[in-house]
Short mmCIF file of C-alpha atoms and ligand atoms in Angstrom, two decimals:
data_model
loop_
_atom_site.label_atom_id
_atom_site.label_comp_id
_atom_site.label_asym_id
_atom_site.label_seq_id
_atom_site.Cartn_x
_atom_site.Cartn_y
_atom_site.Cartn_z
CA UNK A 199 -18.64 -40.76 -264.88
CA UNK A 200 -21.47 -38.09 -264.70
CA UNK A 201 -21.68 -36.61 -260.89
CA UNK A 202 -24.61 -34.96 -259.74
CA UNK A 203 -24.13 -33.36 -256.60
CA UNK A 204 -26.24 -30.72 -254.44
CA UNK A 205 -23.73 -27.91 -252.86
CA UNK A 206 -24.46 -26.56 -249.70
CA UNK A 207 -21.67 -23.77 -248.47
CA UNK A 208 -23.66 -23.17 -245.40
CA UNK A 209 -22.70 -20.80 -242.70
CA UNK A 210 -19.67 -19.28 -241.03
CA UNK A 211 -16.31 -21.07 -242.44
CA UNK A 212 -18.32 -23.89 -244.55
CA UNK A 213 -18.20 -21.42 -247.53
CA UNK A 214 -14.79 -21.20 -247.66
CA UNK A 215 -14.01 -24.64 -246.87
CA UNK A 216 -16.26 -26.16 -249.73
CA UNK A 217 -14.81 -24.04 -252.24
CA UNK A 218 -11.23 -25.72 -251.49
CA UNK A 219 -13.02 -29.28 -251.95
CA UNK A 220 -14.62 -28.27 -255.10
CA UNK A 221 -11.43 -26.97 -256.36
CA UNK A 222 -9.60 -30.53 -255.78
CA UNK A 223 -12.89 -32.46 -257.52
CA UNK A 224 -12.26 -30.42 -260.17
CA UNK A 225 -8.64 -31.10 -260.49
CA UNK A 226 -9.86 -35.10 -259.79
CA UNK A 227 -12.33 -34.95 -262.59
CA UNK A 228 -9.68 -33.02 -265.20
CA UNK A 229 -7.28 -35.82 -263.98
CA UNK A 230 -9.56 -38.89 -264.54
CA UNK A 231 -12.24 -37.72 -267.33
CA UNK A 232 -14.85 -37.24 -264.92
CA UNK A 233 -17.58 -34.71 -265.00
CA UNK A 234 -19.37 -33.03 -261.99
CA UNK A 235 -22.52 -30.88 -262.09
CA UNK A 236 -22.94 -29.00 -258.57
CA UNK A 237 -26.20 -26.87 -257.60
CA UNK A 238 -26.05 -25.11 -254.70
CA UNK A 239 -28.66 -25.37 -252.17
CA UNK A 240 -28.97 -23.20 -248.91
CA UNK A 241 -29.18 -24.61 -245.25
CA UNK A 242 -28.72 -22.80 -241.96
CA UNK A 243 -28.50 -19.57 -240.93
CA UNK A 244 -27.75 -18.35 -244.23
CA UNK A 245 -31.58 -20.13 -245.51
CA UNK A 246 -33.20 -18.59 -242.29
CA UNK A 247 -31.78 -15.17 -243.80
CA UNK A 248 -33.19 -15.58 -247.32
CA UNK A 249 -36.42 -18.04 -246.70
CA UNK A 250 -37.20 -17.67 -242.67
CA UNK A 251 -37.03 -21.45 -242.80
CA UNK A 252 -33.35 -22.99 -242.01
CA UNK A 253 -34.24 -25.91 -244.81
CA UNK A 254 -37.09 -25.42 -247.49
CA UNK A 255 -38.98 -28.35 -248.47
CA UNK A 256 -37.87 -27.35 -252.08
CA UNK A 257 -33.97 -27.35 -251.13
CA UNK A 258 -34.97 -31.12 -249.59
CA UNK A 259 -36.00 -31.73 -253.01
CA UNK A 260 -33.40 -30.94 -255.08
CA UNK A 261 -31.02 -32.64 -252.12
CA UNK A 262 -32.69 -36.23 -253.07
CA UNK A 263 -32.77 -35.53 -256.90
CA UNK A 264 -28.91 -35.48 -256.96
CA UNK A 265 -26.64 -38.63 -256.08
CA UNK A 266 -24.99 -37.03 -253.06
CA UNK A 267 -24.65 -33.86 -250.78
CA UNK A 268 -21.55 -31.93 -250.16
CA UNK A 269 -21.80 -29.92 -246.50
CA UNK A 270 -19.83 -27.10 -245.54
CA UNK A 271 -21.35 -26.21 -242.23
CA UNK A 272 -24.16 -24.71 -240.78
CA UNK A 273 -24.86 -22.55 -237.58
CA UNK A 274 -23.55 -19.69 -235.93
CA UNK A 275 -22.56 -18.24 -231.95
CA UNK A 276 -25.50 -19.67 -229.43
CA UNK A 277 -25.17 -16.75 -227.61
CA UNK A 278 -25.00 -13.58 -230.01
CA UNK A 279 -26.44 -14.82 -233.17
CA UNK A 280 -30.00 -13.48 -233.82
CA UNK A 281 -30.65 -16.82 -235.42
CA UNK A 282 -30.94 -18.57 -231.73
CA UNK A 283 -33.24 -16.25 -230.75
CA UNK A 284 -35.99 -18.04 -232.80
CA UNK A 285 -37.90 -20.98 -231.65
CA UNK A 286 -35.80 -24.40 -231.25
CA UNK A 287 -37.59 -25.97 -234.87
CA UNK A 288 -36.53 -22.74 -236.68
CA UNK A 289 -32.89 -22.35 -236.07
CA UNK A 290 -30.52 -23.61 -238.03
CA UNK A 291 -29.56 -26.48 -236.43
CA UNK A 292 -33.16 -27.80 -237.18
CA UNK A 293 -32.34 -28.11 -241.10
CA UNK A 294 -29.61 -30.25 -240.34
CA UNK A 295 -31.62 -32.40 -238.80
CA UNK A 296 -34.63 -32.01 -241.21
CA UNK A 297 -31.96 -32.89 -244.01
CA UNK A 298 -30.74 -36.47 -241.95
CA UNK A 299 -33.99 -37.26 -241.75
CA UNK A 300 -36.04 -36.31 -244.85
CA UNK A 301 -33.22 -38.24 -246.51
CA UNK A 302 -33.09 -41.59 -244.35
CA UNK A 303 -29.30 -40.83 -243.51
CA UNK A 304 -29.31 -42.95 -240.44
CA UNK A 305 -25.75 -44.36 -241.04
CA UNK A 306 -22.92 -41.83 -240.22
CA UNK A 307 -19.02 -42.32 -240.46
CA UNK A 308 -16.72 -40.20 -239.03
CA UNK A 309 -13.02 -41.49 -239.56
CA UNK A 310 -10.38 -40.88 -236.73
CA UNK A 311 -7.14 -41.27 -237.82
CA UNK A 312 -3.58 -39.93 -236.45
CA UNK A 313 -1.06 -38.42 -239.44
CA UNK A 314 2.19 -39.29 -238.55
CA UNK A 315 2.96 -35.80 -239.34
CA UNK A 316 0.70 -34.65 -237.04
CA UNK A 317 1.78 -36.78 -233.84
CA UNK A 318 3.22 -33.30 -232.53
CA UNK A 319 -0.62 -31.77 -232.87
CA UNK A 320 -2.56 -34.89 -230.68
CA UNK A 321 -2.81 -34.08 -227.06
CA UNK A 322 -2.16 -37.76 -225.66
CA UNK A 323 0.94 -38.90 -223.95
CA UNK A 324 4.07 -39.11 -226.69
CA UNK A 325 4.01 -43.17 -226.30
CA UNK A 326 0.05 -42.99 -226.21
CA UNK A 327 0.49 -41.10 -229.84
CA UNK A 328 3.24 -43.13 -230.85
CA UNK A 329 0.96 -46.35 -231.41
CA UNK A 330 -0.88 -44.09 -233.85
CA UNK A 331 -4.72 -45.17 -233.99
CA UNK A 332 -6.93 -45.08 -236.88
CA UNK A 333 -10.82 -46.03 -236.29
CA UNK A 334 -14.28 -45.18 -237.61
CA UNK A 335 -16.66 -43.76 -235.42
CA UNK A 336 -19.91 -45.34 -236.54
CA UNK A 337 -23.01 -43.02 -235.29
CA UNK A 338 -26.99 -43.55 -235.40
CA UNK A 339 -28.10 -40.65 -236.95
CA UNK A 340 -31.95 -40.78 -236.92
CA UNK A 341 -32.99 -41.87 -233.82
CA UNK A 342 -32.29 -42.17 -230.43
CA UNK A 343 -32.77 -38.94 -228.45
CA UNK A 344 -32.48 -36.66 -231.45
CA UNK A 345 -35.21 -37.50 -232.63
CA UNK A 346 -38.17 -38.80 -229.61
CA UNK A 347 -40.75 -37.29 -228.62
CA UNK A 348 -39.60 -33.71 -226.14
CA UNK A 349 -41.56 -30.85 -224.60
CA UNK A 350 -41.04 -28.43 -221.63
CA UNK A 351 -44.31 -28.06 -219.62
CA UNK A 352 -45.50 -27.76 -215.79
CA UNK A 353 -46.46 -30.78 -214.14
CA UNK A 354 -47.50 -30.05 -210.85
CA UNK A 355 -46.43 -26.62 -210.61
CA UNK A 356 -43.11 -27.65 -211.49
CA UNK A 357 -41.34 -26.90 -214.98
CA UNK A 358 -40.31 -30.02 -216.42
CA UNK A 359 -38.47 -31.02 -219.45
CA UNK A 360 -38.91 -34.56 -221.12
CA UNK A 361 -36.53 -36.11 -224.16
CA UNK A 362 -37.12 -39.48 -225.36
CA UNK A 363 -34.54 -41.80 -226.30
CA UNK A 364 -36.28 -44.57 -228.20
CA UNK A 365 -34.96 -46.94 -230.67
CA UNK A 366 -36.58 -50.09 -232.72
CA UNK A 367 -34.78 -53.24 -233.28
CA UNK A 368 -34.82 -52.23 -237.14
CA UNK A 369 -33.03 -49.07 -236.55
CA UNK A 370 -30.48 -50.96 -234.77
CA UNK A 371 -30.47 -54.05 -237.13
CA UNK A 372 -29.02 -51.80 -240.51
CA UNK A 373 -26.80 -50.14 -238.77
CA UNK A 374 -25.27 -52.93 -237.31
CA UNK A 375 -24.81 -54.46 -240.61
CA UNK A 376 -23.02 -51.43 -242.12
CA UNK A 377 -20.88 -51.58 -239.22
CA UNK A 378 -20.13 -55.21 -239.67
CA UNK A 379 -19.81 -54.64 -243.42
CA UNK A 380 -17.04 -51.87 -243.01
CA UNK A 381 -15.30 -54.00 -240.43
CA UNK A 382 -14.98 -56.49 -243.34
CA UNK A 383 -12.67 -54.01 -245.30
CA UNK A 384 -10.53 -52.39 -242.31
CA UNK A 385 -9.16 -54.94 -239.45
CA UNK A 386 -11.95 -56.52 -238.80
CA UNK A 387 -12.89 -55.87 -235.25
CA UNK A 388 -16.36 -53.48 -234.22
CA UNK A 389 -16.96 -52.40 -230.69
CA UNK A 390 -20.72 -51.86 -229.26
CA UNK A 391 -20.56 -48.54 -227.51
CA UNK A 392 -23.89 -48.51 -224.64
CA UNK A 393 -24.93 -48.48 -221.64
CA UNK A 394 -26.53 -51.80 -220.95
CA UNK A 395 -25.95 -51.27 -217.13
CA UNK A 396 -28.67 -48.96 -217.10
CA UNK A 397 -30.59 -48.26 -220.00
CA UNK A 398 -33.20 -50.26 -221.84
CA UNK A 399 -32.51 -49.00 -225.27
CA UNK A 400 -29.02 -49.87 -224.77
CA UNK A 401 -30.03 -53.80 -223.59
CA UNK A 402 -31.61 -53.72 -227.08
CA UNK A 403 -28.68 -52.74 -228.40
CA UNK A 404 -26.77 -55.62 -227.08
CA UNK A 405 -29.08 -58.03 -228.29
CA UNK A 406 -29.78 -56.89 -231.67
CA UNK A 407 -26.13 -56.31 -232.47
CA UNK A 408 -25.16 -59.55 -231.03
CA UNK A 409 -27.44 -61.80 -233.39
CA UNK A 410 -25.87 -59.00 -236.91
CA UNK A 411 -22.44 -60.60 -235.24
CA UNK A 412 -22.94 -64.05 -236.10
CA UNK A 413 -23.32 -63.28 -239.41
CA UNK A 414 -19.70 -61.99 -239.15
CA UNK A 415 -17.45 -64.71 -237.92
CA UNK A 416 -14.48 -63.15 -238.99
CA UNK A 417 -15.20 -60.04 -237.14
CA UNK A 418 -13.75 -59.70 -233.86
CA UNK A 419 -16.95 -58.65 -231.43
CA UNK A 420 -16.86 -56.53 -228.47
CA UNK A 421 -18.92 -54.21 -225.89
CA UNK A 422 -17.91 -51.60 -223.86
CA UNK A 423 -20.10 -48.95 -221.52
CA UNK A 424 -19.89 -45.38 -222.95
CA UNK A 425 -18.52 -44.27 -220.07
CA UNK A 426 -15.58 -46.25 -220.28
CA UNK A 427 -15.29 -45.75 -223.84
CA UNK A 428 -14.71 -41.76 -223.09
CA UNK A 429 -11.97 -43.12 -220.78
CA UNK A 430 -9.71 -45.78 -223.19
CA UNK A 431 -10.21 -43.01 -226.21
CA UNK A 432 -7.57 -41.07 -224.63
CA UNK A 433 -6.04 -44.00 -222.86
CA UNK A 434 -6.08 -46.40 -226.02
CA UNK A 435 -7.28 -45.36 -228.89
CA UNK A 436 -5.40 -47.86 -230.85
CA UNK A 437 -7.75 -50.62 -229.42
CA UNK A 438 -10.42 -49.27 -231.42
CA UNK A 439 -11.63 -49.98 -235.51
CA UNK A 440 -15.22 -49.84 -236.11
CA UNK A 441 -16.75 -47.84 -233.21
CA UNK A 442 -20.77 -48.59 -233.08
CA UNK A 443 -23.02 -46.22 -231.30
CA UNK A 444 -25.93 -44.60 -231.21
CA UNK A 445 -26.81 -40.99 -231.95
CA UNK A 446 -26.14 -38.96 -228.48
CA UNK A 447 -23.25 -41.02 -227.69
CA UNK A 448 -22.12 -41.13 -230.77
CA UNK A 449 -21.87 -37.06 -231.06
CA UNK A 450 -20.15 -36.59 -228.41
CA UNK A 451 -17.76 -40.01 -228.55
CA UNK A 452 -16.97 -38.19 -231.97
CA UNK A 453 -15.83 -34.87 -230.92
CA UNK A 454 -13.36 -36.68 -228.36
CA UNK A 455 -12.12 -38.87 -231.15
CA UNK A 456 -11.45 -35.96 -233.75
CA UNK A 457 -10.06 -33.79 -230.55
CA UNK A 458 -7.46 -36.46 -230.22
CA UNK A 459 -6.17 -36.60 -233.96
CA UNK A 460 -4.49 -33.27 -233.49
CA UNK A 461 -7.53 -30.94 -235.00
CA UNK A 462 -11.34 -30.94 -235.86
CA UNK A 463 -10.16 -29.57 -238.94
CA UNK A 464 -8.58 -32.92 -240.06
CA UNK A 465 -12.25 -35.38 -239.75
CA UNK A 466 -14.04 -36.07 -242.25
CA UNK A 467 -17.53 -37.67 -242.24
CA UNK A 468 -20.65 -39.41 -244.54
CA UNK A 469 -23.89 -40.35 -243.34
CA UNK A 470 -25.25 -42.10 -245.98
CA UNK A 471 -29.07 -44.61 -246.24
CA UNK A 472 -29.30 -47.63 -247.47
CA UNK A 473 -28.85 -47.05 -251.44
CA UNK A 474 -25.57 -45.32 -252.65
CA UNK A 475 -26.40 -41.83 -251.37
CA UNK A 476 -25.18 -39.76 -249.20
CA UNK A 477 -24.18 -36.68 -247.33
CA UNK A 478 -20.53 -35.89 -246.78
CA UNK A 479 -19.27 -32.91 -244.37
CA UNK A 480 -16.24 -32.15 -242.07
CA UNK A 481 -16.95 -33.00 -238.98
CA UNK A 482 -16.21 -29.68 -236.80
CA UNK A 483 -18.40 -27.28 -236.91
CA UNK A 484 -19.10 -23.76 -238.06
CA UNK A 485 -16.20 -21.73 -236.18
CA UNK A 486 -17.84 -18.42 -236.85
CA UNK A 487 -14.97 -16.61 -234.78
CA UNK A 488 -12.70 -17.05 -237.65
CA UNK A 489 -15.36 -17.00 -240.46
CA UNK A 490 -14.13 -15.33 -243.81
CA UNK A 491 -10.74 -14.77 -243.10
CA UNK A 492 -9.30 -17.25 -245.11
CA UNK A 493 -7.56 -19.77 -242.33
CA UNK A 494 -9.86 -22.61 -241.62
CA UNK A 495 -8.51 -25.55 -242.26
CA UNK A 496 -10.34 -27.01 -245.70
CA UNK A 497 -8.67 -30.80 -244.97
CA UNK A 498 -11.93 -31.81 -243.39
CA UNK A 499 -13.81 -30.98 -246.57
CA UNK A 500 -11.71 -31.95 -248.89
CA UNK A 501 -11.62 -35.47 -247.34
CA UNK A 502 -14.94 -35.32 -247.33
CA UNK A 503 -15.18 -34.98 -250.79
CA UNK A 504 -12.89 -38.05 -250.98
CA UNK A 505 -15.03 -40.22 -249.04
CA UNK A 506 -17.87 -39.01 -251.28
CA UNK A 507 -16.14 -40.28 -254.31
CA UNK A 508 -15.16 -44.13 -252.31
CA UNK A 509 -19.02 -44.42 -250.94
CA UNK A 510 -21.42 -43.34 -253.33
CA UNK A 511 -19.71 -43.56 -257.00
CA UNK A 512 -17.38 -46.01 -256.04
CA UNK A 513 -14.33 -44.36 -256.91
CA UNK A 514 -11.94 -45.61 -254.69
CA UNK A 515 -8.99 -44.88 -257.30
CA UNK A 516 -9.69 -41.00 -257.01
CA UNK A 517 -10.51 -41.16 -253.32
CA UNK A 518 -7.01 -42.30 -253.06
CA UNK A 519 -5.51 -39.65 -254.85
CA UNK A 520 -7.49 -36.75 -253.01
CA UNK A 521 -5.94 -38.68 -249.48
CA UNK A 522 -2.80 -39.21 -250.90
CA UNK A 523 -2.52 -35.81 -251.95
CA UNK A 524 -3.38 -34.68 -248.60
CA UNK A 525 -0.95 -36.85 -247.32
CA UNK A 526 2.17 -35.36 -249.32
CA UNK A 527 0.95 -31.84 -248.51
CA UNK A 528 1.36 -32.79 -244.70
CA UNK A 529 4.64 -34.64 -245.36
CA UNK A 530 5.90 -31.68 -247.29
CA UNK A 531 5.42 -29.28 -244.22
CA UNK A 532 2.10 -26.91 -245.09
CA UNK A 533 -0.08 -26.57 -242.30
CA UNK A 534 -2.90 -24.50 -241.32
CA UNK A 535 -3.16 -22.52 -237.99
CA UNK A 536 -4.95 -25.08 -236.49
CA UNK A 537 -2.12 -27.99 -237.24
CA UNK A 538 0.63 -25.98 -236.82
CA UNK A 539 3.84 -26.14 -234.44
CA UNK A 540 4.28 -22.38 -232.78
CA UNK A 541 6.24 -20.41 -234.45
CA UNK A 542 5.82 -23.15 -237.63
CA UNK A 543 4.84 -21.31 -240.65
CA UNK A 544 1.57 -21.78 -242.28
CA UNK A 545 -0.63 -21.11 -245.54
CA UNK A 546 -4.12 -19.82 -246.05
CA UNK A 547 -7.33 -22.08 -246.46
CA UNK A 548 -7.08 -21.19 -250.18
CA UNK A 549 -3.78 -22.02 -250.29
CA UNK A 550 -3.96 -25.26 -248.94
CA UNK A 551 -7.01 -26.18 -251.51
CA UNK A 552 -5.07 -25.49 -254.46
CA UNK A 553 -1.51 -27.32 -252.78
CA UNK A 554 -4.36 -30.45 -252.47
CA UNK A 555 -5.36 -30.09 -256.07
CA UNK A 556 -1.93 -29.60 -257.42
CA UNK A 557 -0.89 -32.91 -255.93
CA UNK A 558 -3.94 -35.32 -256.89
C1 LIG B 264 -22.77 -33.02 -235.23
C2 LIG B 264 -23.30 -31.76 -234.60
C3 LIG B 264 -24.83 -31.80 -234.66
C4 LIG B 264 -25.29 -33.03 -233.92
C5 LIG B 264 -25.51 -30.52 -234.13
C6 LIG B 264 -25.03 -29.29 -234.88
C7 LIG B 264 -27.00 -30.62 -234.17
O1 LIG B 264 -22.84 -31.63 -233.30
O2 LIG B 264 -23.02 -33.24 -236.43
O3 LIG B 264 -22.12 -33.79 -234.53
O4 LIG B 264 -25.40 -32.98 -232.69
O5 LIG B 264 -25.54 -34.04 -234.56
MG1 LIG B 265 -21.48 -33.10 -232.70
#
């Protein structure tokens, strides 16, 4: 097969970590007579620097002339970076969001799932990580509040800041449906993650998820309010398989979930539209205190990489190989900083890339 993907390294540890995931689609592509074509495309920070723009409309194109995106990261520290001095629309923060949007990704997929090997790594109670858990965190990504209408303005004399959290019974409707769909290949069960008891985007929710789940007989049905969501993550994860939320709860239900698989460094995610495309980054996010010193944790990528080859070309024999791989590295002992026991012994980002690569 003939892959052709748009690169973007981004900012703080992203370079580094794409370079390990390119490394290990190489070594895929050597392995199974594949070719991939990358061309690298800047977002961020690092597209403020060159452009004054954190996503040209001209890196937008060459993003939806390719069959997928690989992400690094973008963004640097809130509070020293020059880059969050500029107005909101301008930092680069914004051309993420430009880039979900301008390419319909409204569907993202962030996979929470405990290693065995890593048990030691998840916060929880032992018998709490015992049980293990492995779910997919199913996230709106372009709507909701992200995305309404928001200004800052005095009414009255008095400053006042307005968000919008609005959502259409369409945007709801083919997400639902993905989330049903991938239910279909894992156990079978979704959750509705909202919060019906007070707000009316949320009743909408309800309803227009509801009618998708009659479609789905087989699939086991459920709501629960966000709130208590937040709570039986760290209570009872295992309860969970396809979690369905929208954007803002959806962020933040993530972090928890990837905070309780041992590292950020570990998720993986796509956010993909409704043909085969899509965008695949790790999950965490820029970690600009440890930028360019060679020990982020490239797992996140790299799996990234893997779900890019199961989603959008349909590779599901490679994808294995790239989470196998990953597997035996963690079985044979390497770890990163971030994974490690103290006082355990651990190898560089690079490292790690080409220990991935070597085993696919
Ligand atoms: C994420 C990030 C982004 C989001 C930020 C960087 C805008 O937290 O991908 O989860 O909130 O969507
Ligand atoms: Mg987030």
């Amino acid at each position: 097969m003939n892959m052709d993907i748009a690169v973007i390294r981004g900012d703080g540890i992203g370079p580094e970590v794409v370079n390990e995931a390119m490394k290990v689609l190489d070594a895929v592509c050597a392995k199974y007579g594949h070719t991939i074509n990358y061309e690298h495309i800047l977002m961020g920070g690092c597209s403020i620097d060159a452009y004054g723009d954190p996503l040209t409309d001209e890196a937008v194109a060459i993003a939806k002339s390719k069959d997928a995106v690989l992400l690094g990261s973008i963004g640097g520290n809130t509070q020293t970076s020059p880059w969050y001095k500029l107005p909101p629309n301008k930092r680069p923060e914004a051309g993420l969001l430009k880039i979900r949007k301008e390419l319909g990704l409204f569907a993202n997929l962030r996979p929470a799932y405990l290693y065995p090997e890593l048990k030691d790594a998840c916060p929880l109670k032992s018998e709490v990580a015992e049980r293990g858990f492995d779910m997919m965190m199913m996230r709106e990504l372009t709507g909701g509040l992200y995305f309404g209408e928001r200004y800052t303005k005095e009414i009255d004399g008095v400053m006042t800041a307005v968000d919008t959290l609005t959502y259409n019974e369409n945007e709801i409707r083919r997400i639902a449906i993905k989330g049903f769909d991938i239910a279909m290949k894992r156990r079978k069960k979704v959750t509705l993650i909202d919060k019906a008891n007070v707000l009316d985007s949320s009743r909408l929710w309800r309803k227009v998820v509801e009618e998708v789940s009659k479609d789905y007989s087989e699939v086991e049905y459920d709501v629960m309010l966000v709130d208590n969501c937040a709570m039986q993550l760290v209570k009872d994860p295992a309860q969970f398989d396809v979690v369905l939320t929208e954007n803002m709860f959806g962020d933040i239900l993530s972090d928890e979930a990837s905070m309780i698989t041992g590292s950020i460094g570990m998720l993986s995610s796509a956010s993909l539209n409704e043909t085969k495309f899509g965008l695949y980054e790790p999950s965490g996010g820029s970690a600009p205190d440890i930028a360019g010193k060679n020990i982020a944790n490239p797992i996140a990528t790299i799996l990234s990489a893997a779900m890019m080859l199961r989603y959008t070309f349909d590779l599901d024999k490679e994808a294995d190989a790239i989470e196998n791989a990953v597997k035996t590295v963690l079985k044979e002992g390497y770890r990163t900083g971030d994974i490690a026991k103290a006082g355990e012994a651990t190898v560089k980002c690079d490292e790690m890339g080409t220990l991935i690569a070597q085993r696919v």
